[in-house]
Amino acid sequence: MITGKTKLLAVIGQPIAHSLSPVMHNAAIAAVGVDYVYVALPIQPADLAAAIAGFAAIDLQGFSVTIPHKQAILPFLTEITDMAQAVGAVNTVWRTDRGWSGTNTDVAGFIAPLKTRPVNWRETTALVLGNGGAARAVVVGLTQLGCAEIHVVGRDRLKLAAFQQGWSSPYRDRLQVHLWDDLSPMLSGAGLVVNTTPIGMSPHADHSPLTPAQIKQLPSDSIAYDLIYSPNPTVFLQQAQAQGMQAIDGLEMLVQQGAAALEIWLQQPAPIAVMRAALQTHLGL
Ligand code: NAP
C-alpha cells in the first residue's frame, strides 16, 4: 500500500511507456516488503537538468536511466563507478550525502548467463553485431570474461571508427571493428555471437541480423546471444537453435541488471526469481 511514508524510485527515458522496469521492480518491492514504489517518468532531453534538480527536491531515492539519457546524465553526477567509466554510460543512479552517484549494471546483467556456462573464455572469439550503447556494455563484459578476441560489426564507417577510438586498455586490446560486408570470414571462428542490434524486435520481428547461409557458417557448439527479450525467442535464436547452437535471450540480462540496481537502492539482496517471474508473466512467456 502506498502511504505518506512511501519512498520513490523511478526510471527516466523517452519513450518510456513500454518499459518493463516498473513491472519487475514493483514485484520485487512487494516480495521484499519494503515501503517503496517504482514509477516510469517520461523526460525529454531538454528537460533533463530541470528533472534532476526536481528529483533532489522531492527526495527521489534513486533511478534507472535509459535511452536517450544514459550518457547525458553524466554531467549531473558527483561520482561514477569504474564500471560506468569503462562503458561510458550510466543506467543506475542513487543518492549520497555528496549528490548523485551512478554506475552501469548492464555489464553484470549481460555476463550473468554466460558465467554459468562451462566455456573457456580465454580461447573464445566473440562476434558482436551492432556498435550502439548496449554494444559498449557487451565489450566491457566480454573483456571481463577474458575473451581472446572481440570483433564488433557495424554498418556505419564513421560510427564504427568512433566506437573503436572510445576505449582505453584493457578494453581496446582485444577489440577489432569491421563493416557488416566483411562479416562472413569471421563466422566459422566465432564461439559466441551477440546481437546488439534491434533487428528481430518489432517492427522487424520476422528479421534476423544474419542470413540463413551466415548462420550455417557458425560452429554448432557456439553460443548465440540476443539482447532482445521480446519476441522470445527471436528469429536469430530460432535459427541458431535449429542447427544445435546454445541460445541465450535478453530476458536474463534485463532481470540481472535490474536486480543489481535494486540491491544498490535497498542495500539488501534482490528477489531475482520474483523479478524474472513477473517479467515472464507480463510477456506471456
Ligand atoms: P542503439 O544504441 O540504438 O544501438 C543499436 C545498434 O544497432 C547501432 O549500432 C545501430 O547501427 C545498429 N542497427 C540498428 N538497426 C540496424 C540494421 N537494420 N542493420 C544493421 N545495424 C543496425 O541501441 P542499444 O541501446 O544499443 O540497444 C540495442 C538492442 O539491445 C535493443 O534491441 C535493446 O532492446 C537491446 N537491449 C537489451 C537489454 C537487456 O537488458 N536485455 C539492455 C540494453 C539493450 P547505427 O549506429 O549505424 O544506427
Short mmCIF file of C-alpha atoms and ligand atoms in Angstrom, two decimals:
data_model
loop_
_atom_site.label_atom_id
_atom_site.label_comp_id
_atom_site.label_asym_id
_atom_site.label_seq_id
_atom_site.Cartn_x
_atom_site.Cartn_y
_atom_site.Cartn_z
CA MET A 1 0.00 0.00 0.00
CA ILE A 2 1.28 3.48 -0.86
CA THR A 3 1.31 5.69 2.24
CA GLY A 4 2.64 9.12 3.19
CA LYS A 5 5.95 7.45 4.04
CA THR A 6 6.39 5.57 0.78
CA LYS A 7 9.76 6.23 -0.85
CA LEU A 8 10.06 6.84 -4.56
CA LEU A 9 12.22 5.10 -7.18
CA ALA A 10 11.90 5.69 -10.93
CA VAL A 11 13.13 5.04 -14.44
CA ILE A 12 13.74 8.00 -16.73
CA GLY A 13 13.71 7.83 -20.53
CA GLN A 14 11.87 8.89 -23.66
CA PRO A 15 9.86 7.00 -24.80
CA ILE A 16 9.32 5.15 -21.52
CA ALA A 17 5.74 3.83 -21.58
CA HIS A 18 6.96 0.46 -22.94
CA SER A 19 9.47 -0.01 -20.09
CA LEU A 20 9.26 -3.31 -18.22
CA SER A 21 11.25 -1.97 -15.26
CA PRO A 22 8.16 -0.94 -13.20
CA VAL A 23 6.72 -4.47 -13.57
CA MET A 24 9.95 -6.09 -12.40
CA HIS A 25 10.81 -3.65 -9.60
CA ASN A 26 7.35 -3.31 -8.08
CA ALA A 27 7.04 -7.11 -7.96
CA ALA A 28 10.39 -7.19 -6.13
CA ILE A 29 9.38 -4.37 -3.75
CA ALA A 30 6.18 -6.25 -2.86
CA ALA A 31 8.08 -9.51 -2.32
CA VAL A 32 10.72 -7.93 -0.09
CA GLY A 33 8.07 -5.95 1.83
CA VAL A 34 9.71 -2.52 1.78
CA ASP A 35 7.79 0.77 1.60
CA TYR A 36 8.86 1.89 -1.89
CA VAL A 37 7.19 2.41 -5.24
CA TYR A 38 8.88 2.48 -8.68
CA VAL A 39 7.42 4.60 -11.48
CA ALA A 40 8.29 5.47 -15.10
CA LEU A 41 8.98 9.15 -15.81
CA PRO A 42 8.97 10.36 -19.44
CA ILE A 43 11.63 13.07 -19.65
CA GLN A 44 12.63 14.91 -22.83
CA PRO A 45 16.37 15.58 -23.33
CA ALA A 46 15.81 19.34 -22.98
CA ASP A 47 14.16 18.79 -19.58
CA LEU A 48 16.86 16.59 -18.06
CA ALA A 49 18.52 19.34 -15.96
CA ALA A 50 15.17 20.52 -14.55
CA ALA A 51 14.17 16.94 -13.81
CA ILE A 52 17.39 16.14 -11.93
CA ALA A 53 17.03 19.31 -9.83
CA GLY A 54 13.46 18.31 -9.08
CA PHE A 55 14.50 14.80 -8.06
CA ALA A 56 16.56 16.22 -5.18
CA ALA A 57 13.67 18.46 -4.19
CA ILE A 58 11.18 15.59 -3.98
CA ASP A 59 13.65 13.24 -2.26
CA LEU A 60 13.72 10.62 -5.01
CA GLN A 61 15.81 7.75 -3.63
CA GLY A 62 17.32 6.55 -6.88
CA PHE A 63 16.51 5.93 -10.53
CA SER A 64 17.22 3.84 -13.60
CA VAL A 65 18.35 5.62 -16.76
CA THR A 66 17.50 4.51 -20.28
CA ILE A 67 17.57 5.88 -23.83
CA PRO A 68 18.29 8.75 -24.54
CA HIS A 69 19.81 9.79 -21.19
CA LYS A 70 22.47 7.14 -20.44
CA GLN A 71 25.35 9.43 -21.45
CA ALA A 72 23.63 12.79 -20.99
CA ILE A 73 23.20 12.05 -17.27
CA LEU A 74 26.97 12.02 -16.65
CA PRO A 75 27.44 15.79 -16.00
CA PHE A 76 24.76 15.68 -13.29
CA LEU A 77 26.54 13.02 -11.22
CA THR A 78 29.02 13.74 -8.41
CA GLU A 79 30.74 10.40 -8.89
CA ILE A 80 30.55 7.35 -11.13
CA THR A 81 31.98 3.87 -10.70
CA ASP A 82 34.88 2.46 -12.72
CA MET A 83 32.31 0.28 -14.47
CA ALA A 84 30.29 3.30 -15.65
CA GLN A 85 33.55 4.98 -16.65
CA ALA A 86 34.54 1.95 -18.75
CA VAL A 87 31.17 1.72 -20.50
CA GLY A 88 30.87 5.49 -20.86
CA ALA A 89 27.25 5.36 -19.76
CA VAL A 90 25.16 5.13 -16.57
CA ASN A 91 21.96 3.14 -16.11
CA THR A 92 21.60 3.29 -12.29
CA VAL A 93 21.72 6.38 -10.03
CA TRP A 94 21.43 6.69 -6.24
CA ARG A 95 21.62 9.44 -3.59
CA THR A 96 24.62 10.04 -1.36
CA ASP A 97 25.49 12.86 1.05
CA ARG A 98 27.55 14.41 -1.74
CA GLY A 99 24.93 14.24 -4.50
CA TRP A 100 24.01 11.66 -7.13
CA SER A 101 26.22 8.64 -7.82
CA GLY A 102 25.99 6.45 -10.91
CA THR A 103 27.02 3.04 -12.17
CA ASN A 104 26.29 0.70 -15.04
CA THR A 105 24.67 -2.65 -14.18
CA ASP A 106 24.20 -3.71 -17.83
CA VAL A 107 27.64 -5.37 -17.82
CA ALA A 108 26.81 -7.55 -14.81
CA GLY A 109 23.42 -8.30 -16.38
CA PHE A 110 24.98 -9.25 -19.71
CA ILE A 111 27.61 -11.62 -18.35
CA ALA A 112 25.40 -13.29 -15.70
CA PRO A 113 24.01 -16.00 -18.05
CA LEU A 114 27.45 -16.51 -19.65
CA LYS A 115 29.28 -17.04 -16.36
CA THR A 116 27.13 -20.10 -15.61
CA ARG A 117 28.35 -21.92 -18.75
CA PRO A 118 31.39 -24.21 -18.86
CA VAL A 119 33.23 -22.23 -21.55
CA ASN A 120 36.95 -21.50 -21.74
CA TRP A 121 36.54 -17.79 -22.47
CA ARG A 122 40.28 -17.27 -22.95
CA GLU A 123 40.05 -19.41 -26.09
CA THR A 124 36.78 -17.88 -27.28
CA THR A 125 36.39 -15.41 -30.14
CA ALA A 126 33.31 -13.23 -29.72
CA LEU A 127 31.40 -11.54 -32.53
CA VAL A 128 29.26 -8.53 -31.57
CA LEU A 129 26.64 -7.40 -34.09
CA GLY A 130 26.00 -3.64 -33.77
CA ASN A 131 28.00 -0.81 -32.27
CA GLY A 132 25.49 1.21 -30.23
CA GLY A 133 25.12 1.78 -26.49
CA ALA A 134 24.46 -1.84 -25.48
CA ALA A 135 27.47 -2.98 -27.53
CA ARG A 136 29.72 -0.92 -25.24
CA ALA A 137 28.46 -2.79 -22.17
CA VAL A 138 28.90 -6.06 -24.10
CA VAL A 139 32.55 -5.26 -24.96
CA VAL A 140 33.30 -4.46 -21.30
CA GLY A 141 31.62 -7.72 -20.24
CA LEU A 142 33.46 -9.83 -22.84
CA THR A 143 36.76 -8.26 -21.77
CA GLN A 144 35.95 -9.10 -18.14
CA LEU A 145 35.26 -12.70 -19.14
CA GLY A 146 38.69 -12.72 -20.81
CA CYS A 147 37.63 -13.44 -24.41
CA ALA A 148 40.61 -13.95 -26.72
CA GLU A 149 39.27 -11.70 -29.49
CA ILE A 150 36.28 -9.37 -29.67
CA HIS A 151 35.05 -8.41 -33.14
CA VAL A 152 32.41 -5.68 -33.40
CA VAL A 153 30.44 -5.35 -36.63
CA GLY A 154 28.68 -2.15 -37.71
CA ARG A 155 27.12 -0.60 -40.80
CA ASP A 156 28.37 2.98 -40.49
CA ARG A 157 32.11 3.52 -41.10
CA LEU A 158 32.27 6.75 -39.08
CA LYS A 159 30.33 5.40 -36.09
CA LEU A 160 32.46 2.27 -36.17
CA ALA A 161 35.68 4.32 -36.13
CA ALA A 162 34.33 6.42 -33.22
CA PHE A 163 33.38 3.23 -31.39
CA GLN A 164 36.89 1.84 -31.78
CA GLN A 165 38.56 5.02 -30.57
CA GLY A 166 36.46 5.34 -27.44
CA TRP A 167 38.39 2.77 -25.39
CA SER A 168 41.40 2.61 -23.14
CA SER A 169 43.35 -0.51 -22.15
CA PRO A 170 42.40 -3.30 -21.43
CA TYR A 171 39.19 -2.88 -23.44
CA ARG A 172 40.86 -1.82 -26.69
CA ASP A 173 43.49 -4.57 -26.57
CA ARG A 174 41.38 -7.42 -27.96
CA LEU A 175 38.90 -5.30 -29.88
CA GLN A 176 38.62 -5.12 -33.67
CA VAL A 177 35.86 -3.43 -35.66
CA HIS A 178 34.55 -4.44 -39.09
CA LEU A 179 31.96 -3.30 -41.57
CA TRP A 180 28.96 -5.59 -41.97
CA ASP A 181 30.11 -6.55 -45.52
CA ASP A 182 33.28 -8.08 -44.01
CA LEU A 183 31.39 -10.29 -41.55
CA SER A 184 31.40 -13.68 -43.33
CA PRO A 185 35.09 -14.67 -42.88
CA MET A 186 34.73 -14.34 -39.09
CA LEU A 187 31.71 -16.61 -38.67
CA SER A 188 33.44 -20.00 -38.69
CA GLY A 189 35.79 -18.99 -35.83
CA ALA A 190 33.15 -17.44 -33.55
CA GLY A 191 32.42 -19.15 -30.22
CA LEU A 192 29.88 -16.54 -29.22
CA VAL A 193 27.72 -14.26 -31.38
CA VAL A 194 25.88 -11.41 -29.66
CA ASN A 195 23.11 -9.47 -31.41
CA THR A 196 23.00 -5.93 -30.02
CA THR A 197 21.02 -4.52 -32.95
CA PRO A 198 17.22 -4.13 -32.80
CA ILE A 199 16.88 -6.48 -35.81
CA GLY A 200 14.44 -9.14 -34.61
CA MET A 201 12.20 -6.95 -32.47
CA SER A 202 9.03 -5.15 -33.55
CA PRO A 203 8.58 -3.83 -36.25
CA HIS A 204 11.31 -6.17 -37.61
CA ALA A 205 10.28 -9.24 -35.58
CA ASP A 206 10.45 -11.53 -38.62
CA HIS A 207 14.04 -10.49 -39.43
CA SER A 208 17.39 -11.88 -38.30
CA PRO A 209 20.70 -9.99 -38.25
CA LEU A 210 22.30 -12.97 -40.03
CA THR A 211 21.19 -14.69 -43.23
CA PRO A 212 20.48 -18.45 -43.11
CA ALA A 213 23.73 -19.00 -45.03
CA GLN A 214 25.70 -17.00 -42.45
CA ILE A 215 24.09 -18.90 -39.56
CA LYS A 216 25.17 -22.17 -41.18
CA GLN A 217 28.81 -20.99 -41.10
CA LEU A 218 28.75 -20.67 -37.28
CA PRO A 219 30.18 -23.65 -35.32
CA SER A 220 27.34 -25.82 -34.00
CA ASP A 221 28.89 -25.74 -30.50
CA SER A 222 28.91 -21.93 -30.38
CA ILE A 223 26.54 -19.71 -28.41
CA ALA A 224 24.01 -17.29 -29.91
CA TYR A 225 23.05 -14.46 -27.54
CA ASP A 226 20.33 -11.97 -28.46
CA LEU A 227 19.89 -8.93 -26.20
CA ILE A 228 16.27 -8.72 -27.40
CA TYR A 229 13.82 -10.17 -24.85
CA SER A 230 10.60 -9.84 -26.87
CA PRO A 231 9.76 -11.67 -29.08
CA ASN A 232 11.21 -14.65 -27.29
CA PRO A 233 12.90 -16.44 -28.94
CA THR A 234 13.83 -14.16 -31.84
CA VAL A 235 14.25 -15.46 -35.38
CA PHE A 236 18.05 -15.29 -34.85
CA LEU A 237 17.85 -17.58 -31.80
CA GLN A 238 15.43 -19.94 -33.57
CA GLN A 239 17.87 -20.24 -36.49
CA ALA A 240 20.78 -20.86 -34.13
CA GLN A 241 18.90 -23.50 -32.11
CA ALA A 242 17.85 -25.25 -35.33
CA GLN A 243 21.49 -26.05 -36.01
CA GLY A 244 22.28 -27.14 -32.48
CA MET A 245 23.75 -23.94 -31.07
CA GLN A 246 23.05 -22.83 -27.50
CA ALA A 247 20.74 -19.79 -27.30
CA ILE A 248 20.53 -17.05 -24.68
CA ASP A 249 17.79 -14.40 -24.88
CA GLY A 250 17.84 -10.90 -23.36
CA LEU A 251 15.44 -11.59 -20.50
CA GLU A 252 18.09 -12.70 -18.02
CA MET A 253 20.21 -9.62 -18.75
CA LEU A 254 17.16 -7.45 -18.08
CA VAL A 255 16.47 -9.27 -14.80
CA GLN A 256 20.07 -9.27 -13.60
CA GLN A 257 20.80 -5.62 -14.40
CA GLY A 258 17.60 -4.72 -12.55
CA ALA A 259 18.48 -6.90 -9.58
CA ALA A 260 21.92 -5.29 -9.33
CA ALA A 261 20.29 -1.83 -9.33
CA LEU A 262 17.71 -2.78 -6.70
CA GLU A 263 20.44 -4.10 -4.42
CA ILE A 264 22.16 -0.71 -4.58
CA TRP A 265 18.95 1.18 -3.72
CA LEU A 266 17.66 -1.15 -0.98
CA GLN A 267 21.01 -2.41 0.33
CA GLN A 268 19.66 -5.96 0.53
CA PRO A 269 19.54 -8.99 -1.79
CA ALA A 270 17.07 -8.69 -4.68
CA PRO A 271 14.41 -11.42 -5.15
CA ILE A 272 15.70 -12.41 -8.58
CA ALA A 273 13.26 -15.30 -9.11
CA VAL A 274 10.31 -12.98 -8.36
CA MET A 275 11.61 -10.38 -10.82
CA ARG A 276 12.12 -13.00 -13.54
CA ALA A 277 8.66 -14.49 -12.99
CA ALA A 278 6.99 -11.05 -13.09
CA LEU A 279 8.56 -10.33 -16.47
CA GLN A 280 7.75 -13.78 -17.85
CA THR A 281 4.10 -13.38 -16.81
CA HIS A 282 3.91 -9.88 -18.24
CA LEU A 283 5.45 -11.00 -21.55
CA GLY A 284 3.28 -14.14 -21.68
CA LEU A 285 6.32 -16.46 -21.67
P1 NAP B 1 21.42 1.71 -30.02
O1 NAP B 1 22.39 2.48 -29.19
O2 NAP B 1 20.42 2.43 -30.87
O3 NAP B 1 22.32 0.74 -30.97
C1 NAP B 1 21.74 -0.09 -31.94
C2 NAP B 1 22.84 -0.59 -32.89
O4 NAP B 1 22.21 -1.42 -33.87
C3 NAP B 1 23.57 0.51 -33.66
O5 NAP B 1 24.90 0.15 -33.86
C4 NAP B 1 22.82 0.53 -34.98
O6 NAP B 1 23.61 0.98 -36.06
C5 NAP B 1 22.54 -0.95 -35.17
N1 NAP B 1 21.43 -1.17 -36.07
C6 NAP B 1 20.16 -0.73 -35.94
N2 NAP B 1 19.41 -1.15 -36.98
C7 NAP B 1 20.24 -1.86 -37.80
C8 NAP B 1 20.08 -2.52 -39.04
N3 NAP B 1 18.88 -2.56 -39.66
N4 NAP B 1 21.15 -3.13 -39.61
C9 NAP B 1 22.36 -3.09 -39.01
N5 NAP B 1 22.59 -2.47 -37.81
C10 NAP B 1 21.54 -1.86 -37.23
O7 NAP B 1 20.58 0.73 -29.12
P2 NAP B 1 21.08 -0.06 -27.81
O8 NAP B 1 20.72 0.71 -26.60
O9 NAP B 1 22.47 -0.46 -28.03
O10 NAP B 1 20.10 -1.33 -27.82
C11 NAP B 1 20.25 -2.31 -28.83
C12 NAP B 1 19.34 -3.50 -28.57
O11 NAP B 1 19.70 -4.12 -27.34
C13 NAP B 1 17.86 -3.17 -28.47
O12 NAP B 1 17.13 -4.21 -29.10
C14 NAP B 1 17.59 -3.19 -26.97
O13 NAP B 1 16.26 -3.52 -26.67
C15 NAP B 1 18.54 -4.28 -26.52
N6 NAP B 1 18.95 -4.13 -25.12
C16 NAP B 1 18.59 -5.12 -24.25
C17 NAP B 1 18.97 -5.03 -22.91
C18 NAP B 1 18.57 -6.12 -21.97
O14 NAP B 1 18.62 -5.90 -20.76
N7 NAP B 1 18.22 -7.29 -22.44
C19 NAP B 1 19.71 -3.93 -22.47
C20 NAP B 1 20.09 -2.94 -23.40
C21 NAP B 1 19.70 -3.06 -24.73
P3 NAP B 1 23.77 2.56 -36.39
O15 NAP B 1 24.50 3.14 -35.22
O16 NAP B 1 24.53 2.57 -37.64
O17 NAP B 1 22.38 3.11 -36.50
#
